[in-house]
CSV table of N, CA and C in Angstrom, one decimal:
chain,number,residue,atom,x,y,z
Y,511,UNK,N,0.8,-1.2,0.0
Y,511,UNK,CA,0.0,0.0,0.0
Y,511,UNK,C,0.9,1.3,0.0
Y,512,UNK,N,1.9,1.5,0.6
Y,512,UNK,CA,2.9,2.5,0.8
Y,512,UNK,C,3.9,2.6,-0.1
Y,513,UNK,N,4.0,1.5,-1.1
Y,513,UNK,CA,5.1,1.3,-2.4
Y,513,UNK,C,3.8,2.1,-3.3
Y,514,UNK,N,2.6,1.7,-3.5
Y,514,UNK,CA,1.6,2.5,-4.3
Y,514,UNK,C,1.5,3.7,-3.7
Y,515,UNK,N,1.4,4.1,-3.1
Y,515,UNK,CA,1.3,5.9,-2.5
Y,515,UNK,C,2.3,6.1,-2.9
Y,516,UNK,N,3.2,6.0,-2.5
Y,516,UNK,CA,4.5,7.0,-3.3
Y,516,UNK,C,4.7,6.7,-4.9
Y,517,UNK,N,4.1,5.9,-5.4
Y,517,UNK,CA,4.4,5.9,-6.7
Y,517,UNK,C,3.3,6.5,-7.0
Y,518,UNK,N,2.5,6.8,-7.1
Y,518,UNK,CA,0.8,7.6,-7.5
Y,518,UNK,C,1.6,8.9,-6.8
Y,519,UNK,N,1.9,9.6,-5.7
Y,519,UNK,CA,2.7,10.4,-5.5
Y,519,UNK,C,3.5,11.2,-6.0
Y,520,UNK,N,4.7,10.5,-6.8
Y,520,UNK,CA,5.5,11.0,-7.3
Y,520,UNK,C,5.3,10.6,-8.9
Y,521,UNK,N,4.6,9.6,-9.8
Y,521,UNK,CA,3.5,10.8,-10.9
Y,521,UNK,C,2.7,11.7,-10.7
Y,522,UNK,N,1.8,12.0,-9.8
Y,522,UNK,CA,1.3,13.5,-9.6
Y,522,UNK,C,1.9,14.3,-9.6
Y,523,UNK,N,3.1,14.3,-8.7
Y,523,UNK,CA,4.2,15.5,-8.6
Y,523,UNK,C,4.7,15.5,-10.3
Y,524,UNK,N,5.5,14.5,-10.4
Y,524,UNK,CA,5.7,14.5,-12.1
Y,524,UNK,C,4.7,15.3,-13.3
Y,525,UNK,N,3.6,14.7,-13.5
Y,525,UNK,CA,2.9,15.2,-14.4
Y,525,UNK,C,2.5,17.0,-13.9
Y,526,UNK,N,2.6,17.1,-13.0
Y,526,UNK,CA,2.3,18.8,-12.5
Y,526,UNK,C,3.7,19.8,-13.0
Y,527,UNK,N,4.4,19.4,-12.2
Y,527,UNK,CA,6.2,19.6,-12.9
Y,527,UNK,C,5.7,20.1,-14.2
Y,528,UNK,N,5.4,19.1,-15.3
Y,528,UNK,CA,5.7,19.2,-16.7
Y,528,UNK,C,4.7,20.1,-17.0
Y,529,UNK,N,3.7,20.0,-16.3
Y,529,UNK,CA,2.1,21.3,-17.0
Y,529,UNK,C,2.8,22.7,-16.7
Y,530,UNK,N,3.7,23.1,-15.7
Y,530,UNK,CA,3.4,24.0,-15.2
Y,530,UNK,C,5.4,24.4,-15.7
Y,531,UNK,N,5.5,23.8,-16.5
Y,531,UNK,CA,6.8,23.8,-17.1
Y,531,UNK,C,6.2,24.6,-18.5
Y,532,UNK,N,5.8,23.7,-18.9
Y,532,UNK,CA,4.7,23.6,-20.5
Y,532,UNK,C,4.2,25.2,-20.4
Y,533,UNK,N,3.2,25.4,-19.1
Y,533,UNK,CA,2.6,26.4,-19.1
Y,533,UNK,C,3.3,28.2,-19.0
Y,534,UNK,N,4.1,28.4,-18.6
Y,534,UNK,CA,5.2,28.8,-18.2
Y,534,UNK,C,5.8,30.0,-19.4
Y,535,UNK,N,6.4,28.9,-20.1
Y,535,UNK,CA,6.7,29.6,-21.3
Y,535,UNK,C,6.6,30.7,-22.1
Y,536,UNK,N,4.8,30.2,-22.6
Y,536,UNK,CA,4.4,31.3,-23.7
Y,536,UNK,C,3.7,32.1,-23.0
Y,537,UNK,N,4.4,33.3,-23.7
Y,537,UNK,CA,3.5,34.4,-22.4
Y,537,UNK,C,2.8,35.5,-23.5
Y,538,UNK,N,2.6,34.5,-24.3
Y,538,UNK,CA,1.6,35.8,-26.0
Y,538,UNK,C,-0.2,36.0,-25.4
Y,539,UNK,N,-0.4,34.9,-24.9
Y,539,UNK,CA,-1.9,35.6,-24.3
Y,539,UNK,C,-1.5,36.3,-23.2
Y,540,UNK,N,-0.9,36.8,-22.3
Y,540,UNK,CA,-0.3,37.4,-21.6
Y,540,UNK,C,0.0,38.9,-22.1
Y,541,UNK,N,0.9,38.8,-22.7
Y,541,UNK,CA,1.1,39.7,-23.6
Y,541,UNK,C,-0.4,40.7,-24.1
Y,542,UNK,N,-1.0,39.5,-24.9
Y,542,UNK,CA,-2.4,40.2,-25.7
Y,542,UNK,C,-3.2,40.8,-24.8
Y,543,UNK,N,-3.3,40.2,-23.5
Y,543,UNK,CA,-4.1,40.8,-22.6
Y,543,UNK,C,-3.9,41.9,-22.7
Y,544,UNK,N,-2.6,42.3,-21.5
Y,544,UNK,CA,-2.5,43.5,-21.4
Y,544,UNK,C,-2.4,44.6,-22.9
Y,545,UNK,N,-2.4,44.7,-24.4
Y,545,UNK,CA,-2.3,45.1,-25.2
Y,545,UNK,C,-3.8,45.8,-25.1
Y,546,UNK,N,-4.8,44.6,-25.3
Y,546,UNK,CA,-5.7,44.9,-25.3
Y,546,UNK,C,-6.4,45.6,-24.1
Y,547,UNK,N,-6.5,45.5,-23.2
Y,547,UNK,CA,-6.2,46.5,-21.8
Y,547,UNK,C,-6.1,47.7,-22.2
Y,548,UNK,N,-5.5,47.8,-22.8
Y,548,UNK,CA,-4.8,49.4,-23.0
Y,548,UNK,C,-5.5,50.0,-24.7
Y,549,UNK,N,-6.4,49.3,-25.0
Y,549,UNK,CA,-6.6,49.9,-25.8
Y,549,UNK,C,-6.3,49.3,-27.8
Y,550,UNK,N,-5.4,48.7,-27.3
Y,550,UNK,CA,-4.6,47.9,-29.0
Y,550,UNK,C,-5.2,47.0,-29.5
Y,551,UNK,N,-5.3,47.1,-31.2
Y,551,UNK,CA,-6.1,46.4,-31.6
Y,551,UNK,C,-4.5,45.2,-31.7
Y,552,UNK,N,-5.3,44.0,-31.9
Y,552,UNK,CA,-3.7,43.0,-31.8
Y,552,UNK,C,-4.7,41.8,-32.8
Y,553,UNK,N,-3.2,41.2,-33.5
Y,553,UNK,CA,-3.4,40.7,-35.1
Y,553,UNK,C,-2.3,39.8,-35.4
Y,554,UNK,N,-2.8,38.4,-36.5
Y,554,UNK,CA,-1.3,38.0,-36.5
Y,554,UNK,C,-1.5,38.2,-37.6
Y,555,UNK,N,-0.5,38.5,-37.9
Y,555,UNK,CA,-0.1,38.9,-39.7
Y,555,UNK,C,1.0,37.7,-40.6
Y,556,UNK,N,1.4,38.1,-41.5
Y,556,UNK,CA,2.8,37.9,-41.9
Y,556,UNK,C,3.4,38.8,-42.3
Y,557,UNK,N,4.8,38.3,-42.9
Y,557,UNK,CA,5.8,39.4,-43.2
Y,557,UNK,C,5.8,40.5,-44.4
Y,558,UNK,N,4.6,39.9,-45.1
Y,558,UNK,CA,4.3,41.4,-46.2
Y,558,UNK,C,3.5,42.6,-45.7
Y,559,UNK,N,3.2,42.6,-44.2
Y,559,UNK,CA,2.3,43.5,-43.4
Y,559,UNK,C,3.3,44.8,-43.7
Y,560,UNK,N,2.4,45.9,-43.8
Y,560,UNK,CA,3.0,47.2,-43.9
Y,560,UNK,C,3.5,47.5,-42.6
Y,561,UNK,N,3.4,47.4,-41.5
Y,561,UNK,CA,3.8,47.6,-39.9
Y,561,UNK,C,5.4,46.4,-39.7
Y,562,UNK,N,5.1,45.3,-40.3
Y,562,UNK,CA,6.3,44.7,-40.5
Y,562,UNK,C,7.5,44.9,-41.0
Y,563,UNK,N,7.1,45.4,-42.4
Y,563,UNK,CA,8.3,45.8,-43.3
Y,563,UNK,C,8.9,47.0,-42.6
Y,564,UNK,N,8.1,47.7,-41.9
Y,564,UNK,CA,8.6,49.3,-41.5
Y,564,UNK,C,9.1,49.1,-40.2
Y,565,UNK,N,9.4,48.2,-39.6
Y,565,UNK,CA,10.0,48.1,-38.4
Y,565,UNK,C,10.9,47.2,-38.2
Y,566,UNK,N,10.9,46.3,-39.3
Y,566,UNK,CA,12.1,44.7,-39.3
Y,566,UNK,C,12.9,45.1,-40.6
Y,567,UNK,N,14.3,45.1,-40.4
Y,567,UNK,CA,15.0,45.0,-41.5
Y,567,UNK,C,15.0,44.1,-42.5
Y,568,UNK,N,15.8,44.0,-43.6
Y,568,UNK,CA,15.5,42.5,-44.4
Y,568,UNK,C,16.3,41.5,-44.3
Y,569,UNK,N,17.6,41.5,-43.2
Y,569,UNK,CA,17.7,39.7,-42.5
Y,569,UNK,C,16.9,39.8,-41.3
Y,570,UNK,N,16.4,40.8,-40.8
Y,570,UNK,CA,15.1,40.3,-39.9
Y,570,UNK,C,13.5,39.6,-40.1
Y,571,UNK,N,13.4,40.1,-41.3
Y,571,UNK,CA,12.5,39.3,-42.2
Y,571,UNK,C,12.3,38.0,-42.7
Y,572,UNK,N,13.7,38.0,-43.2
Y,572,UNK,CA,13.9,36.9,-43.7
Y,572,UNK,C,13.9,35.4,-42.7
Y,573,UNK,N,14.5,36.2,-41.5
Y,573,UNK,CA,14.6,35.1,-40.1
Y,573,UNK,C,13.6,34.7,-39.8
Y,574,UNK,N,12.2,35.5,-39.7
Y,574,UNK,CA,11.4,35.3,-38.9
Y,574,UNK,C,10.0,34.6,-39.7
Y,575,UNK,N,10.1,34.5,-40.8
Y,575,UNK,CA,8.9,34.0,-41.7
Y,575,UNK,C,8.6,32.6,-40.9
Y,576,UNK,N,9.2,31.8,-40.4
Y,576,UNK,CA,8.8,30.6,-39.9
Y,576,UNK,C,7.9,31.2,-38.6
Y,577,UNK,N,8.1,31.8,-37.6
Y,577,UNK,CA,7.3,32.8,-36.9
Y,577,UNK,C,5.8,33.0,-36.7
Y,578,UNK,N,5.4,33.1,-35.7
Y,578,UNK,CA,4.2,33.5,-35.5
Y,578,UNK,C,4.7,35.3,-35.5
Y,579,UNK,N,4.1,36.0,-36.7
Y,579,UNK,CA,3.9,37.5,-36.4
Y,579,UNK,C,2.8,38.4,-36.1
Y,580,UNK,N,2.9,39.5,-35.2
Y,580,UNK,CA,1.7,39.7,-34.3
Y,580,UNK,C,2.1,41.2,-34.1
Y,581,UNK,N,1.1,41.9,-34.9
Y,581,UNK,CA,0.8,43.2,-34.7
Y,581,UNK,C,-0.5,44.2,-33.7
Y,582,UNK,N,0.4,44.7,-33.0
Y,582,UNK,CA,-0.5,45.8,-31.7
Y,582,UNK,C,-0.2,47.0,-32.2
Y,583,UNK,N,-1.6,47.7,-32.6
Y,583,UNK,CA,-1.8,49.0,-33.1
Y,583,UNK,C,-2.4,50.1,-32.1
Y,584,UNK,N,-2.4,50.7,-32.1
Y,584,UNK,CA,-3.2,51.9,-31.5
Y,584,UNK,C,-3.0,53.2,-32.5
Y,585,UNK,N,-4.2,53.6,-33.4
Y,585,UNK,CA,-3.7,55.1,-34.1
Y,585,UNK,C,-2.2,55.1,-34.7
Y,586,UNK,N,-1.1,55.7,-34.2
Y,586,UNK,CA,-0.5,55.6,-34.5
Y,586,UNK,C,0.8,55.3,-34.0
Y,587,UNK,N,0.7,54.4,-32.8
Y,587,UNK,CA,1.6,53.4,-32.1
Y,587,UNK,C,1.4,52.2,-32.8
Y,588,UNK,N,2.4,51.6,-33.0
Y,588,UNK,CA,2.7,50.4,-33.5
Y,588,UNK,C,3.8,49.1,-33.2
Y,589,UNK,N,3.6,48.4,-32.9
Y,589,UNK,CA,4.6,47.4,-32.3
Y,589,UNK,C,4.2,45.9,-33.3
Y,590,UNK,N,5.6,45.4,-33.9
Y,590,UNK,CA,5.6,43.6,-33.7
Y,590,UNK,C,6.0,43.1,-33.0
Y,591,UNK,N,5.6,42.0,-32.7
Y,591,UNK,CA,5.9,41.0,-31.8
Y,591,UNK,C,6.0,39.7,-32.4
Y,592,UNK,N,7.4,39.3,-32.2
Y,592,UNK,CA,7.3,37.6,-32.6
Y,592,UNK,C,7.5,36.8,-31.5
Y,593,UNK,N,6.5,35.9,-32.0
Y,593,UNK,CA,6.3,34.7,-31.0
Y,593,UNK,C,7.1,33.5,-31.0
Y,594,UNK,N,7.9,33.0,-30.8
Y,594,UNK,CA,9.2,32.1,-30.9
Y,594,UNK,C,8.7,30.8,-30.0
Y,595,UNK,N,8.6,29.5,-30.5
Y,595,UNK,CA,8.7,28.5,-30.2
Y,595,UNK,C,8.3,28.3,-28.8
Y,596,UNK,N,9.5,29.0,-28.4
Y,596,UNK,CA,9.9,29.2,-26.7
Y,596,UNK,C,11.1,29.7,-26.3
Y,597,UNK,N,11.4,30.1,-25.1
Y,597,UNK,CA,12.4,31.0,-24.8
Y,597,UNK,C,13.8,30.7,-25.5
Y,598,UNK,N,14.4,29.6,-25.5
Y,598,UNK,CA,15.5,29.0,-26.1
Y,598,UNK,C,16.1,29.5,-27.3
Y,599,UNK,N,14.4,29.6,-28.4
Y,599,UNK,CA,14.4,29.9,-29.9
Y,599,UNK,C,15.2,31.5,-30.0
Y,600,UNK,N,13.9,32.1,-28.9
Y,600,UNK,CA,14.8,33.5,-28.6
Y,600,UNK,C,16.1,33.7,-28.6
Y,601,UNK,N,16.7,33.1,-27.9
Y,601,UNK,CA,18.1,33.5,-27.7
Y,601,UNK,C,19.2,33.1,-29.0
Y,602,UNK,N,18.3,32.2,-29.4
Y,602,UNK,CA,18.9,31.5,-30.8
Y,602,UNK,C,19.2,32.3,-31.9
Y,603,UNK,N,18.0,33.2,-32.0
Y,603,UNK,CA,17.5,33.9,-33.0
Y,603,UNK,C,18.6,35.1,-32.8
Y,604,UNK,N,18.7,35.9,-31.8
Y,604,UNK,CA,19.5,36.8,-31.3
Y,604,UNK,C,21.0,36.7,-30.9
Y,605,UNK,N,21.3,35.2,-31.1
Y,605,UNK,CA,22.7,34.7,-30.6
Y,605,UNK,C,23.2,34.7,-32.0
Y,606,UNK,N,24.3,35.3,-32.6
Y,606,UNK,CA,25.4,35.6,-33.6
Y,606,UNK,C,26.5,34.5,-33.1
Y,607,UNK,N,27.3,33.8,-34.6
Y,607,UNK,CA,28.1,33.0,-34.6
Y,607,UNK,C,29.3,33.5,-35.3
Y,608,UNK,N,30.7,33.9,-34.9
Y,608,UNK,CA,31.4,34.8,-35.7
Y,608,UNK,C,32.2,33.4,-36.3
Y,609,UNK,N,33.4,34.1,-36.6
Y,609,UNK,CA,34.0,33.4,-37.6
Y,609,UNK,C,35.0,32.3,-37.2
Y,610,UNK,N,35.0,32.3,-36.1
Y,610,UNK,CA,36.1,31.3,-35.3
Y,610,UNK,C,34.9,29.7,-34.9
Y,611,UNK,N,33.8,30.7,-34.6
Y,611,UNK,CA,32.9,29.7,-33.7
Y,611,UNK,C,32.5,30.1,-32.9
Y,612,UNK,N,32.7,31.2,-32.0
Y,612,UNK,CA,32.1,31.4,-30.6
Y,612,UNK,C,31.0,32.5,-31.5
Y,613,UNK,N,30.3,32.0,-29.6
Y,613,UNK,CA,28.6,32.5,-29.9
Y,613,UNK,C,28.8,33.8,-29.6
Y,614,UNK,N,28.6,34.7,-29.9
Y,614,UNK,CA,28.2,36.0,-29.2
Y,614,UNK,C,26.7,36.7,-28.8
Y,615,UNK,N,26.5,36.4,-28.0
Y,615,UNK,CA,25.2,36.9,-27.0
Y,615,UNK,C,24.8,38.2,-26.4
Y,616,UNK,N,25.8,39.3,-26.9
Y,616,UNK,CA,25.4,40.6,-26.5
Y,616,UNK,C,24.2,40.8,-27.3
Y,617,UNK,N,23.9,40.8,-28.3
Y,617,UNK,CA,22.5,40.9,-28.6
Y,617,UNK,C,21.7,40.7,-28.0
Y,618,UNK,N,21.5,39.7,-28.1
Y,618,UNK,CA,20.4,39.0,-26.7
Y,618,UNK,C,20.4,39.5,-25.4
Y,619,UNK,N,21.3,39.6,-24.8
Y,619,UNK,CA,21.6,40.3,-23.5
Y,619,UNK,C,21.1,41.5,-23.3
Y,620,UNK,N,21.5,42.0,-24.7
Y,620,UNK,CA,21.1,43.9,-24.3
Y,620,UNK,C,19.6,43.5,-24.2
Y,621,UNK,N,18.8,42.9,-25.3
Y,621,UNK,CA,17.7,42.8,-25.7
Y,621,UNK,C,16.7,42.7,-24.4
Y,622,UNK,N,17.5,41.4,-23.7
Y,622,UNK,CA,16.5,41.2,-22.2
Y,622,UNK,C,16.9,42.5,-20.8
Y,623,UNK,N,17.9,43.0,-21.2
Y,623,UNK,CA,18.5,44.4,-20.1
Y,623,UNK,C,17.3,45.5,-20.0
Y,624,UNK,N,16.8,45.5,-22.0
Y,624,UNK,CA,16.0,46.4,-22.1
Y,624,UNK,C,14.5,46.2,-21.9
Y,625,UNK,N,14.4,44.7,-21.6
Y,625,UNK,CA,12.6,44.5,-21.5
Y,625,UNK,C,12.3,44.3,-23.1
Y,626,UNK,N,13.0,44.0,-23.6
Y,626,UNK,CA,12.7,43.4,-25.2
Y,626,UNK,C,12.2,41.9,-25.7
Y,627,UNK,N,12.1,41.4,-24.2
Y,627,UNK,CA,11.7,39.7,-24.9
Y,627,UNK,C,11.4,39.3,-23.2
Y,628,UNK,N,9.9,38.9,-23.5
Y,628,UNK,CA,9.7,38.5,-22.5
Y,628,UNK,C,9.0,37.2,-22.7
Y,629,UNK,N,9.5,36.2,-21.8
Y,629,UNK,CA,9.2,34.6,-22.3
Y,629,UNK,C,9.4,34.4,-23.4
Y,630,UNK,N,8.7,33.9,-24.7
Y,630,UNK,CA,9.1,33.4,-25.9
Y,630,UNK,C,8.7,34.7,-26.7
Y,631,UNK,N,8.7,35.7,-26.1
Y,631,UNK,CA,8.0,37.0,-27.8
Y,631,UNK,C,9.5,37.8,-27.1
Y,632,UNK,N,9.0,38.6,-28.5
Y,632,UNK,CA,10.4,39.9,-28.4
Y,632,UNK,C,9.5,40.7,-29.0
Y,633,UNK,N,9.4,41.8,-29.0
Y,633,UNK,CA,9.0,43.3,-29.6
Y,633,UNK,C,10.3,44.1,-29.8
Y,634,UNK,N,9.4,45.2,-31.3
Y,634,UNK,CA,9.7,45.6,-32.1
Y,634,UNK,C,9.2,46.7,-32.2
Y,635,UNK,N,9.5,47.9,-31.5
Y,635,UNK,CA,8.4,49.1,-32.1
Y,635,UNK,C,9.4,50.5,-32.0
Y,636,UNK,N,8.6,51.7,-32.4
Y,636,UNK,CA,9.3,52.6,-32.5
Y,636,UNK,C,9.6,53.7,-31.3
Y,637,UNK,N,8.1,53.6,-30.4
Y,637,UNK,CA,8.0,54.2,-29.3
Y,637,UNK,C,8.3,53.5,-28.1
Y,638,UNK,N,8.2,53.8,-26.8
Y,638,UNK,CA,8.6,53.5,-25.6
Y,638,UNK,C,6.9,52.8,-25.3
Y,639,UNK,N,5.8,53.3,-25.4
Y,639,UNK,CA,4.8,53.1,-24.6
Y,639,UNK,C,4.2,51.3,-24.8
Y,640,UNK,N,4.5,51.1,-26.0
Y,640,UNK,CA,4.1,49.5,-26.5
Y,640,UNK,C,5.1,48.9,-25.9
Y,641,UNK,N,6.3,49.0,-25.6
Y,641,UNK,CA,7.6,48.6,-24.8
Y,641,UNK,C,7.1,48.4,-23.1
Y,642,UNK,N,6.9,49.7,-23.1
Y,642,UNK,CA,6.3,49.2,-21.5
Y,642,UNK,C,5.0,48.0,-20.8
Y,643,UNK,N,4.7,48.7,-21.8
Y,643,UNK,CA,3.4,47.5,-21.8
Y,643,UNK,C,3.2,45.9,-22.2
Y,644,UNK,N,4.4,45.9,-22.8
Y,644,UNK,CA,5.1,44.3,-22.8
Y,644,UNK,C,6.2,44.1,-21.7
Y,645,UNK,N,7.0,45.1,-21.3
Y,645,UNK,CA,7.6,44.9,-20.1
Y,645,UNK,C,6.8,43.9,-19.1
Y,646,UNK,N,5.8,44.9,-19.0
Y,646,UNK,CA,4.5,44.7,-17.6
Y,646,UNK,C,3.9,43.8,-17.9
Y,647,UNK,N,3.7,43.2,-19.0
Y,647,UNK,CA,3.2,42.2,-19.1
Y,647,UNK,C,3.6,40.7,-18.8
């Protein structure tokens, strides 16, 4: 009876572990909440969006086509947001390989310094206020 409790036990603990591992990650309804909170209309697009092209360069474009892309508007506040796999992708994406081999990671670093990627999204915008509002989110 006490070999079965602990093993019913420690699958419960297990299977919880993993949900709350799983759950964790993506923080895009998170994100959209608060967007919309404040007022933003929020959208997934792709990369021929006019709000995209004008805020992503063209190896940022090019990177991100596999991507979930996600536009928060207000008038004339604009922000993208890409949604990445999961946090890992992020750093992947932002992690530069020079010519020896080593990784370089200051991208990414500054990126999270600044409140630029939170869980698996990163934003992209021109003003501070769609910034904050993914910060906080």
């Amino acid at each position: 009876m006490k070999k079965t409790l602990k093993t019913l036990l420690v699958l419960l603990t297990a299977t919880l572990l993993v949900f709350s591992l799983v759950s964790c990650g993506d923080k895009s309804a998170a994100i959209k909440k608060a967007f919309e909170k404040e007022g933003y209309e929020f959208s997934t697009v792709d990369a021929e969006n006019p709000v995209v092209q004008m805020l992503l360069d063209e190896d940022a474009l090019e990177n991100v086509k596999d991507y979930e892309l996600i536009v928060a508007k207000k008038g004339l506040d604009s922000a993208v947001i890409i949604k990445f796999p999961n946090a890992g992708a992020v750093k992947d994406y932002l992690t530069v390989e020079d010519k020896d081999g080593k990784k370089d990671t200051s991208k990414y670093d500054e990126a999270k310094e600044k409140g630029l990627i939170n869980g698996n999204c990163i934003i992209f915008a021109l003003t501070d206020s769609p910034k904050e509002i993914f910060k906080k989110a």
